[in-house]
mmCIF file of C-alpha atoms and ligand atoms in Angstrom:
data_model
loop_
_atom_site.group_PDB
_atom_site.id
_atom_site.type_symbol
_atom_site.label_atom_id
_atom_site.label_comp_id
_atom_site.label_asym_id
_atom_site.label_seq_id
_atom_site.Cartn_x
_atom_site.Cartn_y
_atom_site.Cartn_z
ATOM 1 C CA MET A 1 110.135 98.897 122.740
ATOM 2 C CA VAL A 2 107.971 97.838 119.825
ATOM 3 C CA LYS A 3 109.093 94.642 118.029
ATOM 4 C CA VAL A 4 109.670 95.125 114.356
ATOM 5 C CA SER A 5 110.042 92.373 111.641
ATOM 6 C CA ILE A 6 111.143 92.817 107.986
ATOM 7 C CA ALA A 7 109.985 90.380 105.179
ATOM 8 C CA GLY A 8 112.657 90.845 102.251
ATOM 9 C CA ALA A 9 115.499 92.058 104.521
ATOM 10 C CA SER A 10 118.018 91.065 101.932
ATOM 11 C CA GLY A 11 116.755 93.607 99.153
ATOM 12 C CA TYR A 12 117.504 97.362 98.883
ATOM 13 C CA THR A 13 114.495 98.666 100.751
ATOM 14 C CA GLY A 14 114.955 96.034 103.400
ATOM 15 C CA LEU A 15 118.520 97.170 104.014
ATOM 16 C CA GLU A 16 117.528 100.717 104.145
ATOM 17 C CA LEU A 17 114.763 99.856 106.829
ATOM 18 C CA ILE A 18 117.372 97.994 108.764
ATOM 19 C CA ARG A 19 119.949 100.849 108.483
ATOM 20 C CA LEU A 20 117.290 103.457 109.674
ATOM 21 C CA LEU A 21 115.813 101.430 112.278
ATOM 22 C CA VAL A 22 118.926 100.279 114.137
ATOM 23 C CA ASN A 23 119.166 104.010 115.431
ATOM 24 C CA HIS A 24 115.439 104.276 116.157
ATOM 25 C CA PRO A 25 115.051 104.661 119.797
ATOM 26 C CA ASP A 26 111.603 103.016 120.086
ATOM 27 C CA VAL A 27 111.901 99.751 118.194
ATOM 28 C CA GLU A 28 113.898 96.448 118.378
ATOM 29 C CA LEU A 29 114.506 94.432 115.208
ATOM 30 C CA THR A 30 113.393 90.927 115.645
ATOM 31 C CA VAL A 31 112.916 88.864 112.483
ATOM 32 C CA LEU A 32 114.385 89.389 109.167
ATOM 33 C CA THR A 33 113.627 87.146 106.197
ATOM 34 C CA SER A 34 115.178 86.054 102.932
ATOM 35 C CA GLU A 35 114.716 82.864 100.905
ATOM 36 C CA THR A 36 117.868 82.953 99.057
ATOM 37 C CA PHE A 37 120.228 83.851 102.043
ATOM 38 C CA GLN A 38 118.213 82.009 104.927
ATOM 39 C CA GLY A 39 120.587 80.537 107.632
ATOM 40 C CA GLN A 40 123.072 83.486 107.079
ATOM 41 C CA THR A 41 123.437 86.578 109.242
ATOM 42 C CA ILE A 42 122.422 89.857 107.590
ATOM 43 C CA ALA A 43 125.791 90.967 107.974
ATOM 44 C CA GLU A 44 127.095 88.362 105.829
ATOM 45 C CA VAL A 45 124.785 89.450 103.087
ATOM 46 C CA PHE A 46 125.539 93.182 103.796
ATOM 47 C CA PRO A 47 128.940 93.752 105.178
ATOM 48 C CA SER A 48 128.079 97.301 105.874
ATOM 49 C CA LEU A 49 126.047 95.861 108.904
ATOM 50 C CA ASN A 50 128.963 94.159 110.484
ATOM 51 C CA GLY A 51 129.328 94.855 114.141
ATOM 52 C CA VAL A 52 125.738 96.637 114.052
ATOM 53 C CA VAL A 53 123.329 93.631 113.464
ATOM 54 C CA ASP A 54 123.927 90.176 113.824
ATOM 55 C CA LEU A 55 120.316 88.737 113.296
ATOM 56 C CA LYS A 56 120.023 85.394 111.224
ATOM 57 C CA LEU A 57 117.824 85.404 108.163
ATOM 58 C CA ARG A 58 114.990 83.097 108.201
ATOM 59 C CA PRO A 59 112.442 82.060 105.468
ATOM 60 C CA LEU A 60 108.989 83.904 105.341
ATOM 61 C CA ASP A 61 106.094 82.270 107.029
ATOM 62 C CA GLU A 62 102.960 83.219 108.904
ATOM 63 C CA ASN A 63 104.871 83.184 112.189
ATOM 64 C CA ILE A 64 106.339 86.253 111.442
ATOM 65 C CA ALA A 65 103.335 88.342 112.258
ATOM 66 C CA ASN A 66 103.181 86.437 115.585
ATOM 67 C CA ASP A 67 104.372 88.620 118.684
ATOM 68 C CA CYS A 68 105.202 91.397 116.373
ATOM 69 C CA GLY A 69 104.262 95.134 116.779
ATOM 70 C CA VAL A 70 105.068 96.253 113.125
ATOM 71 C CA LEU A 71 105.722 94.224 109.982
ATOM 72 C CA PHE A 72 107.306 95.780 107.028
ATOM 73 C CA LEU A 73 106.835 93.777 103.792
ATOM 74 C CA ALA A 74 109.740 94.537 101.487
ATOM 75 C CA LEU A 75 108.905 92.045 98.808
ATOM 76 C CA PRO A 76 108.192 92.053 94.997
ATOM 77 C CA HIS A 77 104.743 92.825 94.001
ATOM 78 C CA THR A 78 102.378 89.721 93.989
ATOM 79 C CA THR A 79 104.510 87.988 96.664
ATOM 80 C CA ALA A 80 102.861 89.371 99.640
ATOM 81 C CA MET A 81 99.437 90.043 98.242
ATOM 82 C CA SER A 82 97.846 86.653 99.275
ATOM 83 C CA LYS A 83 99.773 86.539 102.434
ATOM 84 C CA VAL A 84 98.569 89.818 103.981
ATOM 85 C CA PRO A 85 95.058 88.726 105.232
ATOM 86 C CA ALA A 86 96.864 86.047 107.547
ATOM 87 C CA TYR A 87 99.051 88.620 108.978
ATOM 88 C CA LEU A 88 96.410 91.203 109.836
ATOM 89 C CA LYS A 89 94.662 88.465 111.918
ATOM 90 C CA TYR A 90 97.394 89.097 114.636
ATOM 91 C CA ASP A 91 97.689 92.056 116.561
ATOM 92 C CA CYS A 92 100.200 93.577 114.275
ATOM 93 C CA LYS A 93 100.645 96.742 112.028
ATOM 94 C CA VAL A 94 101.328 95.815 108.567
ATOM 95 C CA ILE A 95 103.249 98.162 106.048
ATOM 96 C CA ASP A 96 103.550 97.019 102.645
ATOM 97 C CA LEU A 97 106.311 98.640 100.323
ATOM 98 C CA SER A 98 105.033 96.698 97.147
ATOM 99 C CA ALA A 99 102.346 97.979 94.751
ATOM 100 C CA ASP A 100 99.808 95.199 95.666
ATOM 101 C CA TYR A 101 97.418 97.438 97.647
ATOM 102 C CA ARG A 102 98.117 100.924 96.428
ATOM 103 C CA LEU A 103 95.295 100.944 93.810
ATOM 104 C CA LYS A 104 91.814 101.213 95.065
ATOM 105 C CA ASP A 105 90.352 99.686 91.933
ATOM 106 C CA PRO A 106 91.000 95.888 91.566
ATOM 107 C CA LYS A 107 90.355 96.216 87.925
ATOM 108 C CA ALA A 108 92.912 98.814 87.511
ATOM 109 C CA TYR A 109 95.467 96.609 89.344
ATOM 110 C CA THR A 110 94.650 93.743 86.779
ATOM 111 C CA ASP A 111 94.961 96.187 83.788
ATOM 112 C CA TRP A 112 98.360 97.646 84.761
ATOM 113 C CA TYR A 113 99.874 94.523 86.466
ATOM 114 C CA SER A 114 98.293 91.901 84.460
ATOM 115 C CA VAL A 115 97.413 89.852 87.684
ATOM 116 C CA THR A 116 94.089 89.462 89.273
ATOM 117 C CA HIS A 117 93.976 90.858 92.860
ATOM 118 C CA THR A 118 93.495 87.933 95.238
ATOM 119 C CA ASN A 119 92.091 90.174 98.132
ATOM 120 C CA PRO A 120 90.027 93.003 96.691
ATOM 121 C CA GLU A 121 87.967 93.355 99.785
ATOM 122 C CA LEU A 122 91.135 94.667 101.518
ATOM 123 C CA LEU A 123 91.436 97.636 99.267
ATOM 124 C CA GLU A 124 88.686 99.396 100.986
ATOM 125 C CA GLN A 125 90.444 98.994 104.478
ATOM 126 C CA VAL A 126 94.056 99.775 103.440
ATOM 127 C CA VAL A 127 95.383 103.349 103.644
ATOM 128 C CA TYR A 128 97.694 104.928 100.968
ATOM 129 C CA GLY A 129 100.636 106.028 103.282
ATOM 130 C CA LEU A 130 101.522 109.472 101.920
ATOM 131 C CA PRO A 131 101.607 111.373 105.320
ATOM 132 C CA GLU A 132 101.207 114.737 103.788
ATOM 133 C CA LEU A 133 97.820 113.736 102.367
ATOM 134 C CA HIS A 134 96.512 111.034 104.577
ATOM 135 C CA ARG A 135 98.111 111.516 108.044
ATOM 136 C CA GLU A 136 94.816 111.189 110.024
ATOM 137 C CA ALA A 137 93.800 107.902 108.393
ATOM 138 C CA ILE A 138 97.380 106.624 108.842
ATOM 139 C CA GLN A 139 96.974 107.203 112.558
ATOM 140 C CA SER A 140 94.250 104.847 113.179
ATOM 141 C CA ALA A 141 95.289 102.130 110.245
ATOM 142 C CA GLN A 142 96.470 98.645 110.852
ATOM 143 C CA PHE A 143 97.454 98.201 107.163
ATOM 144 C CA ILE A 144 99.495 100.751 104.957
ATOM 145 C CA ALA A 145 100.142 100.508 101.382
ATOM 146 C CA ASN A 146 103.410 102.568 101.202
ATOM 147 C CA PRO A 147 103.561 104.821 98.074
ATOM 148 C CA GLY A 148 105.804 104.151 95.120
ATOM 149 C CA CYS A 149 108.932 106.322 94.459
ATOM 150 C CA TYR A 150 107.880 108.082 91.450
ATOM 151 C CA PRO A 151 104.350 108.629 92.679
ATOM 152 C CA THR A 152 105.824 110.328 95.966
ATOM 153 C CA SER A 153 107.884 112.791 93.916
ATOM 154 C CA VAL A 154 105.154 113.668 91.492
ATOM 155 C CA ILE A 155 102.131 113.641 93.929
ATOM 156 C CA LEU A 156 104.059 115.978 96.534
ATOM 157 C CA ALA A 157 105.032 118.308 93.683
ATOM 158 C CA LEU A 158 101.579 118.913 92.406
ATOM 159 C CA ALA A 159 99.256 118.556 95.395
ATOM 160 C CA PRO A 160 99.372 122.290 96.405
ATOM 161 C CA LEU A 161 98.127 123.323 92.809
ATOM 162 C CA LEU A 162 95.198 120.848 92.313
ATOM 163 C CA GLN A 163 92.297 122.982 93.911
ATOM 164 C CA THR A 164 93.687 126.475 93.092
ATOM 165 C CA GLY A 165 92.250 126.904 89.498
ATOM 166 C CA TRP A 166 95.674 128.450 88.557
ATOM 167 C CA VAL A 167 96.650 125.491 86.386
ATOM 168 C CA ASP A 168 95.269 123.517 83.341
ATOM 169 C CA LEU A 169 94.998 119.895 84.881
ATOM 170 C CA ASP A 170 94.888 118.388 81.440
ATOM 171 C CA SER A 171 98.394 119.593 80.648
ATOM 172 C CA ILE A 172 100.453 117.783 83.205
ATOM 173 C CA ILE A 173 103.700 116.294 81.832
ATOM 174 C CA SER A 174 106.286 114.494 84.392
ATOM 175 C CA ASP A 175 109.709 113.931 83.018
ATOM 176 C CA SER A 176 111.156 111.910 85.786
ATOM 177 C CA LYS A 177 114.701 110.169 86.401
ATOM 178 C CA SER A 178 115.600 107.326 88.725
ATOM 179 C CA GLY A 179 118.899 105.728 89.840
ATOM 180 C CA VAL A 180 119.291 102.151 89.245
ATOM 181 C CA SER A 181 118.491 100.818 92.928
ATOM 182 C CA GLY A 182 114.806 101.696 91.960
ATOM 183 C CA ALA A 183 114.768 98.397 90.182
ATOM 184 C CA GLY A 184 115.837 96.524 93.431
ATOM 185 C CA ARG A 185 118.907 94.121 94.063
ATOM 186 C CA LYS A 186 117.801 91.418 91.925
ATOM 187 C CA PRO A 187 119.914 91.039 88.894
ATOM 188 C CA SER A 188 118.471 91.905 85.391
ATOM 189 C CA LEU A 189 119.884 92.524 82.009
ATOM 190 C CA ASN A 190 118.533 96.317 81.929
ATOM 191 C CA THR A 191 120.317 97.182 85.246
ATOM 192 C CA GLN A 192 123.832 95.792 84.538
ATOM 193 C CA TYR A 193 126.751 98.321 84.896
ATOM 194 C CA SER A 194 127.443 97.985 81.099
ATOM 195 C CA GLU A 195 123.793 98.557 80.125
ATOM 196 C CA VAL A 196 123.243 101.610 82.312
ATOM 197 C CA ASN A 197 126.668 103.349 82.625
ATOM 198 C CA GLU A 198 127.273 106.628 80.428
ATOM 199 C CA GLY A 199 123.664 106.558 79.064
ATOM 200 C CA VAL A 200 120.431 107.952 79.888
ATOM 201 C CA ASN A 201 117.592 105.465 78.878
ATOM 202 C CA PRO A 202 113.631 106.262 78.700
ATOM 203 C CA TYR A 203 111.590 103.427 79.623
ATOM 204 C CA GLY A 204 107.769 102.628 80.206
ATOM 205 C CA LEU A 205 106.881 105.758 78.100
ATOM 206 C CA ALA A 206 102.844 106.177 78.373
ATOM 207 C CA ASP A 207 102.444 102.946 80.225
ATOM 208 C CA HIS A 208 104.561 102.855 83.343
ATOM 209 C CA ARG A 209 102.786 101.065 86.204
ATOM 210 C CA HIS A 210 103.031 103.981 88.477
ATOM 211 C CA THR A 211 100.655 106.213 86.317
ATOM 212 C CA PRO A 212 97.400 104.848 87.700
ATOM 213 C CA GLU A 213 98.734 105.447 91.280
ATOM 214 C CA MET A 214 99.439 109.037 90.559
ATOM 215 C CA GLU A 215 96.200 109.665 88.781
ATOM 216 C CA GLN A 216 94.381 108.078 91.669
ATOM 217 C CA GLU A 217 95.803 110.462 94.249
ATOM 218 C CA LEU A 218 95.983 113.593 92.116
ATOM 219 C CA SER A 219 92.182 113.065 91.215
ATOM 220 C CA ALA A 220 91.283 112.550 94.768
ATOM 221 C CA VAL A 221 92.934 115.859 95.822
ATOM 222 C CA ALA A 222 91.597 117.684 92.804
ATOM 223 C CA GLY A 223 87.955 116.316 93.257
ATOM 224 C CA LYS A 224 87.770 115.310 89.596
ATOM 225 C CA PRO A 225 89.711 113.021 87.142
ATOM 226 C CA VAL A 226 93.309 114.144 86.616
ATOM 227 C CA ARG A 227 95.607 112.399 83.893
ATOM 228 C CA LEU A 228 99.256 112.886 83.058
ATOM 229 C CA THR A 229 101.944 112.030 80.613
ATOM 230 C CA PHE A 230 104.553 110.129 82.566
ATOM 231 C CA SER A 231 107.885 109.609 80.992
ATOM 232 C CA PRO A 232 110.483 107.887 83.265
ATOM 233 C CA HIS A 233 114.145 107.485 82.636
ATOM 234 C CA LEU A 234 116.904 105.307 84.128
ATOM 235 C CA MET A 235 119.891 107.259 84.895
ATOM 236 C CA PRO A 236 123.657 106.005 85.304
ATOM 237 C CA MET A 237 123.538 106.686 89.136
ATOM 238 C CA THR A 238 122.807 104.352 92.157
ATOM 239 C CA ARG A 239 120.109 106.183 93.935
ATOM 240 C CA GLY A 240 118.123 109.356 93.664
ATOM 241 C CA MET A 241 115.052 110.504 91.751
ATOM 242 C CA LEU A 242 114.190 113.740 90.153
ATOM 243 C CA SER A 243 110.691 114.672 88.536
ATOM 244 C CA THR A 244 110.631 117.700 86.316
ATOM 245 C CA ILE A 245 107.057 118.449 85.768
ATOM 246 C CA TYR A 246 105.459 120.908 83.332
ATOM 247 C CA ILE A 247 101.761 122.218 83.618
ATOM 248 C CA ASN A 248 100.151 125.187 81.779
ATOM 249 C CA LEU A 249 99.100 128.104 83.838
ATOM 250 C CA ASN A 250 95.560 129.656 83.409
ATOM 251 C CA GLN A 251 96.804 132.937 84.827
ATOM 252 C CA THR A 252 99.979 134.970 85.267
ATOM 253 C CA LEU A 253 101.884 133.968 88.475
ATOM 254 C CA THR A 254 105.365 134.618 89.958
ATOM 255 C CA ASP A 255 107.807 132.193 91.463
ATOM 256 C CA GLU A 256 107.513 134.180 94.575
ATOM 257 C CA LYS A 257 103.674 133.735 94.827
ATOM 258 C CA LEU A 258 103.880 130.216 94.118
ATOM 259 C CA VAL A 259 106.739 129.431 96.615
ATOM 260 C CA GLU A 260 104.727 131.391 99.293
ATOM 261 C CA HIS A 261 101.585 129.140 98.338
ATOM 262 C CA TYR A 262 103.502 125.878 98.543
ATOM 263 C CA ARG A 263 105.175 126.937 101.961
ATOM 264 C CA ASN A 264 101.841 127.685 103.154
ATOM 265 C CA PHE A 265 100.224 124.329 101.995
ATOM 266 C CA TYR A 266 103.208 122.251 103.546
ATOM 267 C CA LYS A 267 103.756 124.647 106.598
ATOM 268 C CA ASP A 268 103.172 121.615 109.066
ATOM 269 C CA GLU A 269 105.455 119.217 107.215
ATOM 270 C CA SER A 270 108.962 118.175 108.479
ATOM 271 C CA PHE A 271 110.061 116.499 105.169
ATOM 272 C CA ILE A 272 109.004 118.953 102.560
ATOM 273 C CA ARG A 273 111.420 121.768 101.624
ATOM 274 C CA VAL A 274 110.227 124.400 99.282
ATOM 275 C CA LEU A 275 113.125 126.095 97.837
ATOM 276 C CA ASN A 276 113.571 129.754 97.624
ATOM 277 C CA PRO A 277 112.633 131.405 94.093
ATOM 278 C CA GLY A 278 115.404 130.608 91.562
ATOM 279 C CA LYS A 279 116.497 127.509 93.165
ATOM 280 C CA PHE A 280 115.934 123.998 91.438
ATOM 281 C CA ALA A 281 115.615 120.665 93.192
ATOM 282 C CA SER A 282 118.681 118.345 92.971
ATOM 283 C CA THR A 283 119.189 114.757 93.883
ATOM 284 C CA ARG A 284 122.431 115.616 95.414
ATOM 285 C CA TYR A 285 120.689 117.248 98.459
ATOM 286 C CA VAL A 286 118.364 114.725 99.293
ATOM 287 C CA LEU A 287 120.487 111.522 99.166
ATOM 288 C CA SER A 288 120.014 109.253 101.936
ATOM 289 C CA SER A 289 117.442 111.566 103.587
ATOM 290 C CA ASN A 290 113.824 111.509 104.061
ATOM 291 C CA PHE A 291 113.420 114.878 102.509
ATOM 292 C CA CYS A 292 111.449 115.905 99.396
ATOM 293 C CA ASP A 293 112.860 119.046 97.817
ATOM 294 C CA ILE A 294 110.596 121.017 95.548
ATOM 295 C CA GLY A 295 111.527 123.956 93.240
ATOM 296 C CA LEU A 296 109.180 126.260 91.136
ATOM 297 C CA LYS A 297 109.862 128.147 87.977
ATOM 298 C CA VAL A 298 107.299 130.062 85.833
ATOM 299 C CA ASP A 299 108.188 129.950 82.311
ATOM 300 C CA SER A 300 106.431 133.185 81.616
ATOM 301 C CA ARG A 301 107.166 133.217 77.855
ATOM 302 C CA ASN A 302 104.972 130.230 77.540
ATOM 303 C CA GLN A 303 102.476 130.644 80.516
ATOM 304 C CA ARG A 304 103.691 127.338 81.919
ATOM 305 C CA LEU A 305 105.048 126.242 85.304
ATOM 306 C CA ILE A 306 108.077 123.875 85.760
ATOM 307 C CA ILE A 307 108.270 122.222 88.962
ATOM 308 C CA THR A 308 111.369 120.161 89.948
ATOM 309 C CA SER A 309 110.841 117.558 92.937
ATOM 310 C CA ALA A 310 113.744 115.504 94.317
ATOM 311 C CA ILE A 311 113.655 112.464 96.628
ATOM 312 C CA ASP A 312 115.878 109.478 97.474
ATOM 313 C CA ASN A 313 113.909 106.729 95.797
ATOM 314 C CA LEU A 314 115.069 104.273 98.684
ATOM 315 C CA ILE A 315 114.061 106.767 101.498
ATOM 316 C CA LYS A 316 111.207 109.277 101.064
ATOM 317 C CA GLY A 317 110.395 106.826 98.038
ATOM 318 C CA ALA A 318 110.285 103.801 100.185
ATOM 319 C CA SER A 319 111.852 102.847 103.522
ATOM 320 C CA GLY A 320 112.082 106.314 105.134
ATOM 321 C CA GLN A 321 108.324 107.067 104.197
ATOM 322 C CA ALA A 322 107.480 103.609 105.724
ATOM 323 C CA ILE A 323 109.077 104.469 108.890
ATOM 324 C CA GLN A 324 107.336 107.853 108.939
ATOM 325 C CA ASN A 325 104.180 105.920 108.521
ATOM 326 C CA MET A 326 105.255 103.526 111.344
ATOM 327 C CA ASN A 327 105.774 106.344 113.653
ATOM 328 C CA ILE A 328 102.453 107.965 113.130
ATOM 329 C CA MET A 329 100.739 104.708 113.569
ATOM 330 C CA LEU A 330 102.660 104.048 116.895
ATOM 331 C CA GLY A 331 101.640 107.632 118.002
ATOM 332 C CA LEU A 332 105.500 108.704 118.087
ATOM 333 C CA ASP A 333 106.960 111.828 116.754
ATOM 334 C CA GLU A 334 106.883 111.445 113.085
ATOM 335 C CA LYS A 335 110.486 112.530 112.604
ATOM 336 C CA THR A 336 111.738 109.889 114.929
ATOM 337 C CA GLY A 337 114.808 108.325 113.399
ATOM 338 C CA LEU A 338 114.638 110.330 110.295
ATOM 339 C CA MET A 339 116.058 113.699 110.619
ATOM 340 C CA ALA A 340 119.435 112.989 109.351
ATOM 341 C CA PRO A 341 120.424 115.458 106.364
ATOM 342 C CA ALA A 342 121.570 114.166 102.963
ATOM 343 C CA ILE A 343 125.037 112.677 102.402
ATOM 344 C CA PHE A 344 127.008 115.293 100.543
ATOM 345 C CA PRO A 345 129.222 115.478 98.665
HETATM 346 N N1 LIG B 401 113.910 100.054 95.234
HETATM 347 C C1 LIG B 401 113.061 101.116 95.187
HETATM 348 O O1 LIG B 401 113.568 102.214 95.109
HETATM 349 C C2 LIG B 401 111.689 101.086 95.721
HETATM 350 C C3 LIG B 401 110.832 102.196 95.995
HETATM 351 C C4 LIG B 401 109.552 102.101 96.478
HETATM 352 C C5 LIG B 401 109.023 100.760 96.567
HETATM 353 N N2 LIG B 401 109.647 99.776 96.163
HETATM 354 C C6 LIG B 401 109.099 98.490 96.230
HETATM 355 O O2 LIG B 401 109.633 97.764 97.430
HETATM 356 C C7 LIG B 401 109.530 96.347 97.215
HETATM 357 C C8 LIG B 401 111.060 95.713 97.605
HETATM 358 O O3 LIG B 401 111.924 96.401 96.612
HETATM 359 P P1 LIG B 401 113.386 96.126 96.645
HETATM 360 O O4 LIG B 401 113.949 97.324 95.741
HETATM 361 O O5 LIG B 401 113.894 96.163 97.972
HETATM 362 O O6 LIG B 401 113.571 94.786 95.966
HETATM 363 P P2 LIG B 401 114.741 93.791 95.968
HETATM 364 O O7 LIG B 401 116.017 94.610 96.488
HETATM 365 O O8 LIG B 401 114.747 92.894 94.787
HETATM 366 O O9 LIG B 401 114.269 92.906 97.267
HETATM 367 C C9 LIG B 401 113.313 91.924 97.369
HETATM 368 C C10 LIG B 401 113.236 91.089 98.632
HETATM 369 O O10 LIG B 401 112.086 90.210 98.497
HETATM 370 C C11 LIG B 401 112.568 88.959 99.008
HETATM 371 N N3 LIG B 401 111.891 88.009 97.872
HETATM 372 C C12 LIG B 401 111.738 87.939 96.643
HETATM 373 N N4 LIG B 401 110.910 86.955 96.143
HETATM 374 C C13 LIG B 401 110.276 86.368 97.345
HETATM 375 C C14 LIG B 401 109.508 85.281 97.610
HETATM 376 N N5 LIG B 401 108.978 84.559 96.749
HETATM 377 N N6 LIG B 401 109.134 84.978 98.862
HETATM 378 C C15 LIG B 401 109.774 85.720 99.961
HETATM 379 N N7 LIG B 401 110.658 86.791 99.869
HETATM 380 C C16 LIG B 401 110.997 87.066 98.518
HETATM 381 C C17 LIG B 401 114.148 89.046 98.475
HETATM 382 O O11 LIG B 401 114.772 87.891 99.216
HETATM 383 P P3 LIG B 401 115.689 86.767 98.594
HETATM 384 O O12 LIG B 401 115.891 87.141 97.145
HETATM 385 O O13 LIG B 401 116.938 87.052 99.452
HETATM 386 O O14 LIG B 401 115.070 85.606 98.901
HETATM 387 C C18 LIG B 401 114.489 90.251 98.852
HETATM 388 O O15 LIG B 401 114.775 90.293 100.218
HETATM 389 C C19 LIG B 401 109.092 96.088 95.824
HETATM 390 O O16 LIG B 401 107.729 95.692 95.896
HETATM 391 C C20 LIG B 401 109.365 97.510 95.270
HETATM 392 O O17 LIG B 401 108.555 97.622 94.096
HETATM 393 C C21 LIG B 401 111.108 99.768 95.940
#
């Protein structure tokens, strides 16, 4: 059994890690941290865990990486950044769910997050943990930057197109929608029930922090700089994420040909489901699962492709993907503990 610890266990992604890992046959939860709830059991914080996990929460310190096989950091960005080098000195694999190590260029981190990176030398070593693109590097990595939720939905939707020459890479627009859990458990005015309920709110137009992460990965696959217009929206729902992406076609294509191409691109992938022609991705069918559903529709009147990509922001967009990375790093079957279908209805 591999000993696993979670820093930030009292947050939403921390809870999802616990919920999925309690049924994982190869790991044992050892340390869970919280500053606010230290001394309480995790079941006191999340009654859904009553009778399942009775570990006590303790504050975060360097000892967490000692005698630990895998350490998940489910902390706000900047919180883990300076601590990571100390953790990496131990014989411990580290998976960071925050944005701190996702951007390869430290200047981009400063520009978009308004903070100077404390450990730019680690940006060369860290692997961006999107298994569908970086599986081989993940296998031998000690340190993973787990992708953001919006980038996961957008990159997976576009990757198969980037080297085909079929599309105009200067024309990408993603209209993306997220459930409120994407903002974490910490209370804020914008995520209060009365602010969010019965409304759809655009935010971060043209300057959302996930934009450079998407552009970094799309450019790497395309082999040339790719930019996109990214328009996120907050939806009156708890979880789930849908990206509807528009891209101009350079040639006439059919839904059938595109579906065939995508299925071929993702033929070895367990968590990508390319839908039949005429079907569109919906958050309803991926909730609480590690699947990413992708639907393709040619708008032939306008020579444009419309892609729909749905994930659960907390699972394929965070904790499920983190466990997928852990499985790959440990040499386990990548699907272990992750093959549950969506909760429906
Ligand atoms: N939510 C999503 O859909 C999602 C998706 C992808 C990636 N992420 C990323 O994953 C990370 C965690 O997100 P989340 O949604 O789980 O956030 P969250 O619900 O707000 O939880 C944050 C956790 O970090 C702990 N924490 C906060 N400040 C700390 C500090 N100074 N020292 C030690 N622990 C501290 C909190 O513990 P206490 O408050 O109990 O002390 C809590 O356990 C973030 O970086 C987020 O951007 C989130």
